[in-house]
Coordinates of C-alpha atoms and ligand atoms in Angstrom, one line a residue:
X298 CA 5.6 -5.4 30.2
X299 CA 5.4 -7.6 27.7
X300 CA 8.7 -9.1 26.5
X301 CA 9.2 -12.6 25.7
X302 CA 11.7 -15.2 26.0
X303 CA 12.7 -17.8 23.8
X304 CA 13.8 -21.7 24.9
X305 CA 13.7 -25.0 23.7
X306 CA 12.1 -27.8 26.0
X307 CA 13.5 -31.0 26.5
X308 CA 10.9 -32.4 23.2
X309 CA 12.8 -29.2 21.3
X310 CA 9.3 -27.2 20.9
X311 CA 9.9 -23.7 21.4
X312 CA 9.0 -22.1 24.2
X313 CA 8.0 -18.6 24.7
X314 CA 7.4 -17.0 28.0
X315 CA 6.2 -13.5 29.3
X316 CA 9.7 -12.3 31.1
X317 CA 9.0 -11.6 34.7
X318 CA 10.7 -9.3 36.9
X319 CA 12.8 -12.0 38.7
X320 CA 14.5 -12.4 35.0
X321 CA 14.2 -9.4 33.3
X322 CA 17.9 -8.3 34.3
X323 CA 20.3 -10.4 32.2
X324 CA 23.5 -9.1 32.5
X325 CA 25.2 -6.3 34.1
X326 CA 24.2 -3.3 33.9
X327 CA 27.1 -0.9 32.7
X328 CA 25.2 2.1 33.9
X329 CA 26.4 1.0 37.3
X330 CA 29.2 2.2 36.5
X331 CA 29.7 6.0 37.6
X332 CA 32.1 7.2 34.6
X333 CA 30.0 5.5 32.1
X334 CA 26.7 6.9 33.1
X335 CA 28.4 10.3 33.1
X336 CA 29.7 9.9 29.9
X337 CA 26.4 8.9 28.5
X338 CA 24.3 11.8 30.6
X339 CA 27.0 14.2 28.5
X340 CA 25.2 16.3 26.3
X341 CA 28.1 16.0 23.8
X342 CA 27.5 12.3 23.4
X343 CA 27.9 10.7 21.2
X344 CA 28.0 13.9 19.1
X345 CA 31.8 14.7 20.3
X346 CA 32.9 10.9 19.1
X347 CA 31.2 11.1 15.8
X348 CA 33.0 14.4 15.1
X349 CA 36.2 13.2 15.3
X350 CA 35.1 9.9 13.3
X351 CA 34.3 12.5 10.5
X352 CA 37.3 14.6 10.9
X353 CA 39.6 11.3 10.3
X354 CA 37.2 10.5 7.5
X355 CA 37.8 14.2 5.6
X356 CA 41.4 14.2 6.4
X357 CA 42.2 10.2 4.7
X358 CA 39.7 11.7 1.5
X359 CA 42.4 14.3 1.4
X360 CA 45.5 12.8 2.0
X361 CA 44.1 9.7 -0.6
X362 CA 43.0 12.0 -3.1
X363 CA 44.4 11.5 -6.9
X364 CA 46.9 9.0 -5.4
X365 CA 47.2 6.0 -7.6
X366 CA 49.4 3.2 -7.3
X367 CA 52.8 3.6 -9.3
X368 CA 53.9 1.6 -12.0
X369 CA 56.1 -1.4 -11.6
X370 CA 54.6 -1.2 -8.0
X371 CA 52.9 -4.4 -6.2
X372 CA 49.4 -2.5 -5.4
X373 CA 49.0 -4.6 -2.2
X374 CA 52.3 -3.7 -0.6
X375 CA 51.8 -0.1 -2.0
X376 CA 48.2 -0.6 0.1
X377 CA 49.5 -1.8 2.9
X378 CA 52.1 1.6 3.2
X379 CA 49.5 3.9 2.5
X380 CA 47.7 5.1 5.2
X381 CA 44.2 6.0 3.8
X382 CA 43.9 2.2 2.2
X383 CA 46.1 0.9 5.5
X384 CA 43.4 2.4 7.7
X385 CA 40.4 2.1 5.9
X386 CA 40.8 -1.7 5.2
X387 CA 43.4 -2.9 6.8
X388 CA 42.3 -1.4 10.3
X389 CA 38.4 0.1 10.2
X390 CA 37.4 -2.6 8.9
X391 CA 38.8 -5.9 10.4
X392 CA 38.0 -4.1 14.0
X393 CA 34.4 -3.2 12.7
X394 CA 34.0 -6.9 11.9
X395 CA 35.5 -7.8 15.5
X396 CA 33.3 -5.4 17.5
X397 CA 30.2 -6.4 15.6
X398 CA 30.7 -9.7 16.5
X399 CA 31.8 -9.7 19.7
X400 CA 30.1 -6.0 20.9
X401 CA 27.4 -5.8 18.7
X402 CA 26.4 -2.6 16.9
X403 CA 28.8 -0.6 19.2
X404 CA 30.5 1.1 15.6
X405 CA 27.2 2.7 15.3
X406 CA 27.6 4.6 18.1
X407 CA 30.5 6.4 16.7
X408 CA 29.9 6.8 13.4
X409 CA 30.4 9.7 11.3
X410 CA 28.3 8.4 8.6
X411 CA 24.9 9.2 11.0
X412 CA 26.2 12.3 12.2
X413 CA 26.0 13.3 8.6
X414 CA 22.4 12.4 7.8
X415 CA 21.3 13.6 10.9
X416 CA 22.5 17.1 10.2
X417 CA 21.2 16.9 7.3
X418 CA 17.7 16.0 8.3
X419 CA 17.6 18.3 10.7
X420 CA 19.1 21.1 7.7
X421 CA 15.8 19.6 5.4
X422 CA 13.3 19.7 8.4
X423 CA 14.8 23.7 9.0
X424 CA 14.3 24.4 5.2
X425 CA 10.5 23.1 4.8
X426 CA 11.9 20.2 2.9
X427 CA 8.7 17.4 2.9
X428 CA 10.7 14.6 3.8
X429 CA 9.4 11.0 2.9
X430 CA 9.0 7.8 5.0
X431 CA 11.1 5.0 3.8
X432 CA 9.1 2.7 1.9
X433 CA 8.6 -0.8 3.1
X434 CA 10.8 -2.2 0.3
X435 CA 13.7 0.5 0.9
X436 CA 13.4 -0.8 4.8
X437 CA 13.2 -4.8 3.5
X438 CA 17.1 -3.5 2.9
X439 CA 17.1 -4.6 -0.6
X440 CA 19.5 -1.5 -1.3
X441 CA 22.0 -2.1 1.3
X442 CA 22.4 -5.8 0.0
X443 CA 22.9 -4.1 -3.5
X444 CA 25.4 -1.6 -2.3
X445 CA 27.1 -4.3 -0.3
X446 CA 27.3 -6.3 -4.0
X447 CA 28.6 -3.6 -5.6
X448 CA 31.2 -3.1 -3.4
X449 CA 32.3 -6.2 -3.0
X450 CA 32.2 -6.5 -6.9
X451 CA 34.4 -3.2 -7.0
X452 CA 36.7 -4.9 -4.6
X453 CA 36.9 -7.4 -7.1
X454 CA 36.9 -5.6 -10.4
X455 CA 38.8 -2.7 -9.6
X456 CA 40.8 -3.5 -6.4
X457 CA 38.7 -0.7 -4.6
X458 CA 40.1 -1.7 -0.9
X459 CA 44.1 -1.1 -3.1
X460 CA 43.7 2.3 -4.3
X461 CA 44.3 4.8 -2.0
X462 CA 42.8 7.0 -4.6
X463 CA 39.6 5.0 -5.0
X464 CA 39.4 4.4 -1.3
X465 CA 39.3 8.3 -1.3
X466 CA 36.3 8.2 -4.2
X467 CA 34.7 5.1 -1.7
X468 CA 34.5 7.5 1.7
X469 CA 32.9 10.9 -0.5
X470 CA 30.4 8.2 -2.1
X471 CA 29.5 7.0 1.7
X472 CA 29.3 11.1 3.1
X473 CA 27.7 11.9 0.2
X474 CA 24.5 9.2 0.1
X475 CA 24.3 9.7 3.6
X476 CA 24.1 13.3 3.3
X477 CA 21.3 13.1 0.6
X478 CA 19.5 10.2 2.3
X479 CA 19.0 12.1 5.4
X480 CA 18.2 15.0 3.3
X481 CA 15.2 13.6 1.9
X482 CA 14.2 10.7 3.8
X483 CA 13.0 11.5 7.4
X484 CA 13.7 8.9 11.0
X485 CA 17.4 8.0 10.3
X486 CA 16.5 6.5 7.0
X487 CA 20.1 6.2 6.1
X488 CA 20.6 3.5 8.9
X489 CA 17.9 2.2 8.6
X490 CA 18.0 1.5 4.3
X491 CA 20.9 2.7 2.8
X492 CA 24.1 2.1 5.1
X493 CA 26.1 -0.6 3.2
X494 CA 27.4 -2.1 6.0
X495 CA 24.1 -1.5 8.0
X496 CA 23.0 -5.3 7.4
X497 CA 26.0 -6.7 8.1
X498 CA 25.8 -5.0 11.2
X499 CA 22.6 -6.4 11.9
X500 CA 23.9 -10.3 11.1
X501 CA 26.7 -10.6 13.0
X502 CA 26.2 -8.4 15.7
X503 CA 23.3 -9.8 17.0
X504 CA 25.2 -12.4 19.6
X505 CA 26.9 -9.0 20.5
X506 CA 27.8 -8.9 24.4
X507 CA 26.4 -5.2 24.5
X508 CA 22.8 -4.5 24.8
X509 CA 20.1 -2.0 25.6
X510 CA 17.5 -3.0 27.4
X511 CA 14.6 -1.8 29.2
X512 CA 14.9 -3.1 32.7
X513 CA 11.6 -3.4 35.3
X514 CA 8.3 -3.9 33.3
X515 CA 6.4 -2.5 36.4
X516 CA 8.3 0.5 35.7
X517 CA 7.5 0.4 32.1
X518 CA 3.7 -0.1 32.9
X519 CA 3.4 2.9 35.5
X520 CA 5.5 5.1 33.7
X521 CA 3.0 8.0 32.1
X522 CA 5.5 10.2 30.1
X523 CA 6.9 7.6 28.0
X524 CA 9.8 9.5 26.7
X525 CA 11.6 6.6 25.0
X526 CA 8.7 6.6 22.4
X527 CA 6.8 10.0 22.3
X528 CA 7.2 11.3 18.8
X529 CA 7.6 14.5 20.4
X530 CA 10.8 13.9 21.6
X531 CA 12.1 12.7 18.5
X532 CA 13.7 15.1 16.7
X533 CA 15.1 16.9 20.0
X534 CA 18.7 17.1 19.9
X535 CA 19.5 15.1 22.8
X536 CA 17.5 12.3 25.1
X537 CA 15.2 11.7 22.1
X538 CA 12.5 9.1 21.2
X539 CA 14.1 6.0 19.6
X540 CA 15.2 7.6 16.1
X541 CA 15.7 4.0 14.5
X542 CA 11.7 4.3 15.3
X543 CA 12.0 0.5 17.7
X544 CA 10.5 0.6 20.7
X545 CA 13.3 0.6 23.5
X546 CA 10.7 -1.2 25.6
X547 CA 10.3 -4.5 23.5
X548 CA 13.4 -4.1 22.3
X549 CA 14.5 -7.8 22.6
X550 CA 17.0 -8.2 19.9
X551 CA 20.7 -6.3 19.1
X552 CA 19.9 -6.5 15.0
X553 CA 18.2 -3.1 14.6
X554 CA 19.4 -1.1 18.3
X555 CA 21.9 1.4 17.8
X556 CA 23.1 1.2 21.0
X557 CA 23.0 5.7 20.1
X558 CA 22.1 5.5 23.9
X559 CA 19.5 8.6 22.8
X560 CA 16.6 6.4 24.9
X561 CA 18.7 5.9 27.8
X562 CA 18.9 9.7 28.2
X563 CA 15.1 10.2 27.5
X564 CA 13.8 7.7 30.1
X565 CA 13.1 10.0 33.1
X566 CA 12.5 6.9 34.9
X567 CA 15.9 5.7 34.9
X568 CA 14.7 2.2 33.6
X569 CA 17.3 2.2 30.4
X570 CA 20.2 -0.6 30.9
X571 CA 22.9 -0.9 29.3
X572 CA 24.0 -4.7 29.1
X573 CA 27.3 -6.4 29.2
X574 CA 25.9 -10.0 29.1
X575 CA 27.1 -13.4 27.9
X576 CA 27.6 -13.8 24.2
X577 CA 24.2 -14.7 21.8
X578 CA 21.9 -14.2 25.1
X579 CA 19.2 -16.7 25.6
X580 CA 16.5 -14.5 25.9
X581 CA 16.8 -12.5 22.5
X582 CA 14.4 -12.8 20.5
X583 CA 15.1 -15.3 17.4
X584 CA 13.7 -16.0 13.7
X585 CA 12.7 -19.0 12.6
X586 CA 13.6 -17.4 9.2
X587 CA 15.6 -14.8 8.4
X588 CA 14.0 -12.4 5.7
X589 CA 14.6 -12.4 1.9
X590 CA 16.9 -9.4 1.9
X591 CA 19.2 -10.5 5.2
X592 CA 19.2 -14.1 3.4
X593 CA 20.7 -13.1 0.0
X594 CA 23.0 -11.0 2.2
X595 CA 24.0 -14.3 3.9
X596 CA 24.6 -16.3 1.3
X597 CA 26.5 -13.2 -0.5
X598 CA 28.7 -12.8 2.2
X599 CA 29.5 -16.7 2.6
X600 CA 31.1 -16.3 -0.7
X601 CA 33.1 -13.2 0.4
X602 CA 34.3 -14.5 3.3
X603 CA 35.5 -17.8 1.8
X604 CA 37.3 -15.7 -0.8
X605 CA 38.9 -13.8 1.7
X606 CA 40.2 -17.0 3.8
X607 CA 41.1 -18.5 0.9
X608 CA 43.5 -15.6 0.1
X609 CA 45.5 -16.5 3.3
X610 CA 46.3 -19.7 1.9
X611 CA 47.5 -19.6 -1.6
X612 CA 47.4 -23.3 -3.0
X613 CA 43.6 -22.6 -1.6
X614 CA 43.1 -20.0 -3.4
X615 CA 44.2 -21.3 -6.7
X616 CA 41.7 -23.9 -6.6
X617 CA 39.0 -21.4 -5.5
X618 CA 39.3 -19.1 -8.2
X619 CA 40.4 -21.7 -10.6
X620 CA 36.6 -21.5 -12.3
X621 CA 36.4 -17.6 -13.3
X622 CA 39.9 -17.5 -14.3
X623 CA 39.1 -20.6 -16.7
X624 CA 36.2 -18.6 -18.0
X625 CA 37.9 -14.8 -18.3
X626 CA 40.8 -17.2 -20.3
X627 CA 38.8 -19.0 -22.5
X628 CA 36.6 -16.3 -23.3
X629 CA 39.4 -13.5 -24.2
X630 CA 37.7 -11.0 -21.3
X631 CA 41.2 -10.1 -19.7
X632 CA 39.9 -6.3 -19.0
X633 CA 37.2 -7.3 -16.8
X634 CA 38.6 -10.8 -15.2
X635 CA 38.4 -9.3 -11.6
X636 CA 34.4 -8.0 -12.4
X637 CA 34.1 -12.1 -13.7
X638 CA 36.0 -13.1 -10.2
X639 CA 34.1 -10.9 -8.3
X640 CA 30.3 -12.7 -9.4
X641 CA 32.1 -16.1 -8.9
X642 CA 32.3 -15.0 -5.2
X643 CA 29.3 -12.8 -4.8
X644 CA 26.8 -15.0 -7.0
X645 CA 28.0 -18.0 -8.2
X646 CA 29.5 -20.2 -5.6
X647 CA 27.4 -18.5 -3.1
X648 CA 24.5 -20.5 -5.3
X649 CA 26.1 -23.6 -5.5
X650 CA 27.1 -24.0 -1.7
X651 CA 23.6 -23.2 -0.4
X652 CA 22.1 -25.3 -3.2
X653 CA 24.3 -28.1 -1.4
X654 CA 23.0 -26.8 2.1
X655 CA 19.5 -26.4 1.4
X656 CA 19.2 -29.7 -0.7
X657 CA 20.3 -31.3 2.4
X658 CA 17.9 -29.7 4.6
X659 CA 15.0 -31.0 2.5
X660 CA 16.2 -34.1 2.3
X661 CA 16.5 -34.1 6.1
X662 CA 13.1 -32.8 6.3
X663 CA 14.1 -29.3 7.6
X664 CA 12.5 -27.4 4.9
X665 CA 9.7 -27.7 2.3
X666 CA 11.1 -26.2 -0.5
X667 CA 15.2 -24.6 -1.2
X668 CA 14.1 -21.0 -0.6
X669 CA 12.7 -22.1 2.4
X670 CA 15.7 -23.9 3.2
X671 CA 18.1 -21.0 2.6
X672 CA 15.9 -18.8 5.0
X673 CA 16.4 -21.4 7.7
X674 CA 20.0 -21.9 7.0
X675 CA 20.6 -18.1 7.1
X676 CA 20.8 -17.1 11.0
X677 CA 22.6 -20.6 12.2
X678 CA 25.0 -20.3 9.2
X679 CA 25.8 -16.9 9.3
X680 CA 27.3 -17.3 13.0
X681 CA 30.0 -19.7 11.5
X682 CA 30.7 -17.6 8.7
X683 CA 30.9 -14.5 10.8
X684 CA 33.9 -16.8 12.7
X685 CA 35.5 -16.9 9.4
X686 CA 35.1 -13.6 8.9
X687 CA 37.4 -12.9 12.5
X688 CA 39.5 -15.2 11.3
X689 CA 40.4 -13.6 8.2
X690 CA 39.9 -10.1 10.6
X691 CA 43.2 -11.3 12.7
X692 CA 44.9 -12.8 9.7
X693 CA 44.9 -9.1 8.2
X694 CA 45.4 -7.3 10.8
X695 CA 48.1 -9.3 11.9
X696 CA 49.6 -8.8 8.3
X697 CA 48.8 -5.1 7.9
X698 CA 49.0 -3.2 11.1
X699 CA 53.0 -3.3 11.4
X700 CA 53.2 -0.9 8.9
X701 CA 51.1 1.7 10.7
X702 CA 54.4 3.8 11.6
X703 CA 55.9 4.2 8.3
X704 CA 52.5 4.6 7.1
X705 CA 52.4 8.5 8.9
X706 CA 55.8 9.1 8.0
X707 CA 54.5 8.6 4.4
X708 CA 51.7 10.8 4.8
X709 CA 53.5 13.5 6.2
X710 CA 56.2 13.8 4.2
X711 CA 54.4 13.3 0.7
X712 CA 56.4 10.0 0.2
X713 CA 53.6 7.6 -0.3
X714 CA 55.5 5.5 -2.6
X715 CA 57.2 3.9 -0.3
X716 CA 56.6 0.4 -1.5
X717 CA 59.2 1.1 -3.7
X718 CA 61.7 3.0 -1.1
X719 CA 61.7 0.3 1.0
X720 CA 60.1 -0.6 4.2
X721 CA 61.9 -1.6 7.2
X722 CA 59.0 -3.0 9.4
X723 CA 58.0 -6.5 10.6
X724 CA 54.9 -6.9 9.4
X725 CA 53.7 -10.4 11.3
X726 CA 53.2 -9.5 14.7
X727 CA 52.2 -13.1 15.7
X728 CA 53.0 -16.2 13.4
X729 CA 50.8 -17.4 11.0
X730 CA 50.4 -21.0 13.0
X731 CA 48.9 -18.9 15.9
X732 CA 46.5 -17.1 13.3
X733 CA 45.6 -20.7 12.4
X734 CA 44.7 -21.5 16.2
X735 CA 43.1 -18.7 16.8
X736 CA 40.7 -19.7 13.8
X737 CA 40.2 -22.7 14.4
X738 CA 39.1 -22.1 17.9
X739 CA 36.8 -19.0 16.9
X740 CA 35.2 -21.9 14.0
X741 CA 34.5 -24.0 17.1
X742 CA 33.0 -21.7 19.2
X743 CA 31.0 -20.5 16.3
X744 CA 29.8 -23.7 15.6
X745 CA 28.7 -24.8 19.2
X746 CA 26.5 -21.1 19.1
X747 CA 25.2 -21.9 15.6
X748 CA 23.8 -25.5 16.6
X749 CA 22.2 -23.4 19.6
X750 CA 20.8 -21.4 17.3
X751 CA 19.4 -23.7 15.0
X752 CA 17.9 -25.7 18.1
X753 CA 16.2 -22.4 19.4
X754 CA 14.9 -21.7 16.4
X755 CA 14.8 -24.9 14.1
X756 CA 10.8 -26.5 13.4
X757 CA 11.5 -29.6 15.6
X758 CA 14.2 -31.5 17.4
X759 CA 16.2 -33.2 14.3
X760 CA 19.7 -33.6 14.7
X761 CA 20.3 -34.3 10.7
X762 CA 19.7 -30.5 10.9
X763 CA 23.2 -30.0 12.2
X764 CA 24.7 -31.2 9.2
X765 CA 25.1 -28.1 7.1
X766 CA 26.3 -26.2 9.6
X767 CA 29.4 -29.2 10.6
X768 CA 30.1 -29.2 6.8
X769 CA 30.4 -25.4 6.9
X770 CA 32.4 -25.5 9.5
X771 CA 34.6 -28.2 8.9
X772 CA 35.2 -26.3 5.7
X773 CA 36.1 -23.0 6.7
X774 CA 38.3 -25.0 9.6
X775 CA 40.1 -26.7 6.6
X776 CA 41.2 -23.4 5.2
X777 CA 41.7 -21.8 8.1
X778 CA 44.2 -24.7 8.7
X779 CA 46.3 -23.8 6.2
X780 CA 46.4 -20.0 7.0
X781 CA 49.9 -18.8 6.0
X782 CA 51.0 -22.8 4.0
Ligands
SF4_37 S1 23.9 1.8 10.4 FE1 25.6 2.4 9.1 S2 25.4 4.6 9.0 FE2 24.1 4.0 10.6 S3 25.3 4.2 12.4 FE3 25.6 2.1 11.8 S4 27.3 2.0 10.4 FE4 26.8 4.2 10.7
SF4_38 S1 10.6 6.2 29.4 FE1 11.6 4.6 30.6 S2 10.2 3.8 32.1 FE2 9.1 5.0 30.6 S3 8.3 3.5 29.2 FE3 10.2 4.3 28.4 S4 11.8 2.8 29.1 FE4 9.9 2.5 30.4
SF4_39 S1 16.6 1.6 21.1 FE1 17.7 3.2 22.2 S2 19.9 2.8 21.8 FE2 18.7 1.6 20.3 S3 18.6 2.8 18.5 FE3 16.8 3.3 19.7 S4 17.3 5.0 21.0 FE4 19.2 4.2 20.2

C-alpha cells in the first residue's frame, strides 16, 4: 500500500517515505473496544444519531419561530434566555468548534444536515432525477467560503446569532439547501460544496485526535473485493463505498474524512481503524500551500475570530471597531453600521493583517510573491487562530450555559421574555481570570503545533519564518489577557 509519510530532516528538507507495516498503526485503535465496534456494526448507525440531531433541529425552528426580541429589551441577554439562540450559538456551536479542534470532524458523524441530503438523493435517484457531479469549482468550496461570509456578515448586520426568530429562518435555510443540494447533486455534494461550516471543519479539524485509517497495506494489496471503493456499494444504505468519494485506503489526512464510519462497515477484511492518536499526527499528510478557497477562508476567519475575542474584552473592542464605526458616523449610514462592521471584520482587517504577515514572509524570503505568501501562511496560522477560536469557545460558554435551566422553563411555559422577568441564575461558572489561563495556555500550545507545522511543510529551514505566527500569537495572547478587564 502506498501511503506516505511526511518529516523534516535535520537540513529541514522534507522527507517523504512509503509507510511500512512496522508504522502503519499510529494510535489506538478504538475498534478494540467491544462496545464501540458494536455500536458501529449497528445498522442504525449513525442513522439513529442523526435523527435525533434533526428532531432537536425541527423542534428549536418551532419553538424560535416569529419570536423577536421585545422592545426596551437588551437582545443579548434576551439571547442568552432563549433557548433556540442559547442552544444554537451559545452551545452547538462553541462545542462544534471544541470537537473540531480537538476530535476532528467527529460533528459530522451526527449531523442532521447529511441525513437530509442523503434522503434526498436517494428520493431524486428513486424518481429518475439525472443528478449532476459537482463541478470542480463548486468542490474548490468557493460557495461554502461565500456562505460562511454571508453569515458572518448577517451576524454582523442583523444580529443573526440574537434573534431567536432569525436563528429559526438560519436552521430552515440550512435543511432547506441541503435538501435541494442532495436533490440535485449526486455523492454527498452538500458536504462536500455547500455545507457552510464544512470548511471550517476541514481547517481546524485536521490535528483532530480521531482518525480513520486503513490499517495493514498487505491486507489492502491482497484484498480482491475492495468494498471501501466499489462504486457498487455506494449508494447501499449501509457499509457503503466512501460517499465523500476519498479513498479510505490513502486516506492520510482528517480534512475531507467524515469519520461516517460507512467504510469501516464495508471492509470485509476488517482492515478499517479507527484512531485515537496524539494531536496533529506526524504522519498526515500536509500542504505546502493551502488552496485559494481554504485560504480566503483563513484569512476570513482570522478577522472573525479576533472580533470575537475582542468582544470579551471591552476597552479591546473599542479600539477594534473604532474604524467602521468612524466610517458608518461620518458617512450618515446608521441603518446599515453592523453590515459596515461586519466587512471591517470579514474583509478589511483580515487584508491588512495578512498584508503585514505575507510582506514579512517575502522579506524573509518565504514566499515569492503576497498571494503566495498568504497560501503558505494559511495552514500554520490557522492552528493559532483556531486556539483563539477555543478561547473565545470557553469564554462563551462559560458566559452562556448557566442559563440553560431557565432557558426550558421559558420554552415550556411560553415566557420567553424573560430577560425582562428577571433571571435568577449565575451565569460565570468559572471566573474570567481562569478563562484568561485557559487561553493563554491553548495560544501556547497552538503556537508550538503551528511552528511544527510550518517546519513540516515550510520550503527550507528558516527560522525568520516563525515570525508571523509569534506576532499572531503574541496578539491573540494579549487579548486573551484581558478576557473579562
Ligand atoms: S460537512 Fe457539513 S453537512 Fe456534511 S456532515 Fe459535516 S457539518 Fe454536516
Ligand atoms: S475493503 Fe478493506 S482491506 Fe479491502 S482495500 Fe478496502 S480497506 Fe483494504
Ligand atoms: S473515508 Fe470512510 S469514514 Fe471517511 S468519509 Fe469516507 S466512508 Fe466515511
Amino acid at each position: 500500500m502506498k501511503n506516505d509519510r511526511y518529516f523534516v530532516d535535520d537540513d529541514g528538507a522534507i522527507i517523504s517515505e512509503t509507510r511500512t507495516e512496522k508504522t502503519i498503526r499510529d494510535g489506538y485503535n478504538l475498534l478494540d473496544i467491544a462496545l464501540v465496534r458494536k455500536l458501529i456494526n449497528w445498522k442504525g448507525f449513525p442513522y439513529t444519531f442523526q435523527a435525533i440531531m434533526l428532531l432537536v433541529f425541527v423542534g428549536l425552528i418551532f419553538i424560535g419561530w416569529q419570536v423577536y426580541t421585545p422592545e426596551g429589551v437588551n437582545d443579548k441577554l434576551f439571547a442568552k434566555t432563549n433557548i433556540v439562540t442559547l442552544v444554537i450559538w451559545g452551545i452547538w456551536w462553541p462545542l462544534m468548534v471544541w470537537f473540531a479542534v480537538t476530535m476532528g470532524r467527529v460533528w459530522c458523524m451526527i449531523c442532521p444536515l447529511e441525513l437530509v441530503s442523503n434522503i434526498t438523493e436517494r428520493l431524486s435517484r428513486k424518481l429518475g432525477v439525472k443528478q449532476k457531479p459537482l463541478s470542480k469549482w463548486i468542490r474548490s468550496g468557493a460557495i461554502i467560503v461565500f456562505l460562511y461570509a454571508l453569515i458572518q456578515l448577517l451576524v454582523a448586520g442583523i444580529n443573526l446569532h440574537r434573534i431567536p426568530a432569525y436563528t429559526s429562518f438560519f436552521l430552515i435555510g440550512l435543511l432547506t439547501i441541503s435538501a435541494f443540494v442532495g436533490f440535485f447533486f449526486k455523492d454527498r455534494a452538500f458536504c462536500r460544496g455547500f455545507c457552510p461550516i464544512g470548511m471550517l471543519l476541514n481547517a481546524y479539524g485536521r490535528g483532530g485526535m480521531i482518525a480513520v485509517r486503513a490499517g495493514s497495506g498487505n491486507t489492502c494489496q491482497g484484498c480482491t473485493g475492495k468494498d471501501c471503493i466499489m462504486a457498487c456499494n455506494r449508494n447501499k444504505l449501509d457499509a457503503r463505498s466512501c460517499p465523500s468519494l476519498l479513498n479510505p485506503i490513502k486516506l492520510n489526512s482528517n480534512k475531507d474524512c467524515l469519520v461516517c464510519r460507512q467504510c469501516i462497515k464495508s471492509c470485509e477484511p476488517d482492515n478499517m481503524q479507527l484512531l485515537l492518536r496524539k494531536p496533529f499526527d506526524k504522519n498526515d499528510a500536509r500542504e505546502e500551500k493551502a488552496s485559494w478557497a481554504l485560504t480566503i477562508f483563513i484569512m476570513l476567519v482570522s478577522g472573525f475570530v479576533t472580533s470575537e475575542l475582542t468582544t470579551e474584552w471591552n476597552a479591546a473592542n473599542k479600539i477594534f471597531v473604532a474604524l467602521p464605526e468612524y466610517i458608518t458616523n461620518i458617512t450618515g449610514l446608521h441603518s446599515i453600521a453592523g453590515f459596515i462592521e461586519g466587512l471591517w471584520i470579514i474583509v478589511i482587517y483580515p487584508l491588512l493583517l495578512w498584508t503585514i504577515f505575507g510582506t514579512i514572509t517575502i522579506l524573509t524570503k518565504g514566499a515569492e510573491s503576497l498571494t503566495d505568501a498568504w497560501r503558505r501562511l494559511a495552514l500554520p496560522l490557522v492552528v493559532i487562530i483556531s486556539a483563539g477560536h477555543l478561547t473565545k469557545a470557553i469564554a462563551k460558554l462559560n458566559a452562556w450555559i448557566g442559563f440553560l435551566p431557565n432557558s426550558f422553563t421559558n420554552a415550556t411555559n411560553g415566557n420567553t421574555n424573560a430577560a425582562t422577568a428577571g433571571i435568577n441564575v449565575t451565569p460565570f461558572l468559572i471566573s474570567n481570570q481562569f478563562v484568561s489561563i485557559i487561553g493563554l495556555t491553548l495560544l501556547t500550545i497552538a503556537l508550538i503545533y503551528s511552528l511544527r507545522v510550518e517546519k513540516i511543510t515550510g520550503k527550507q529551514k528558516s527560522y525568520p519564518r516563525f515570525i508571523p505566527k509569534i506576532i499572531l500569537y503574541l496578539f491573540f495572547s494579549f487579548i486573551a489577557f484581558g478576557i473579562g478587564l
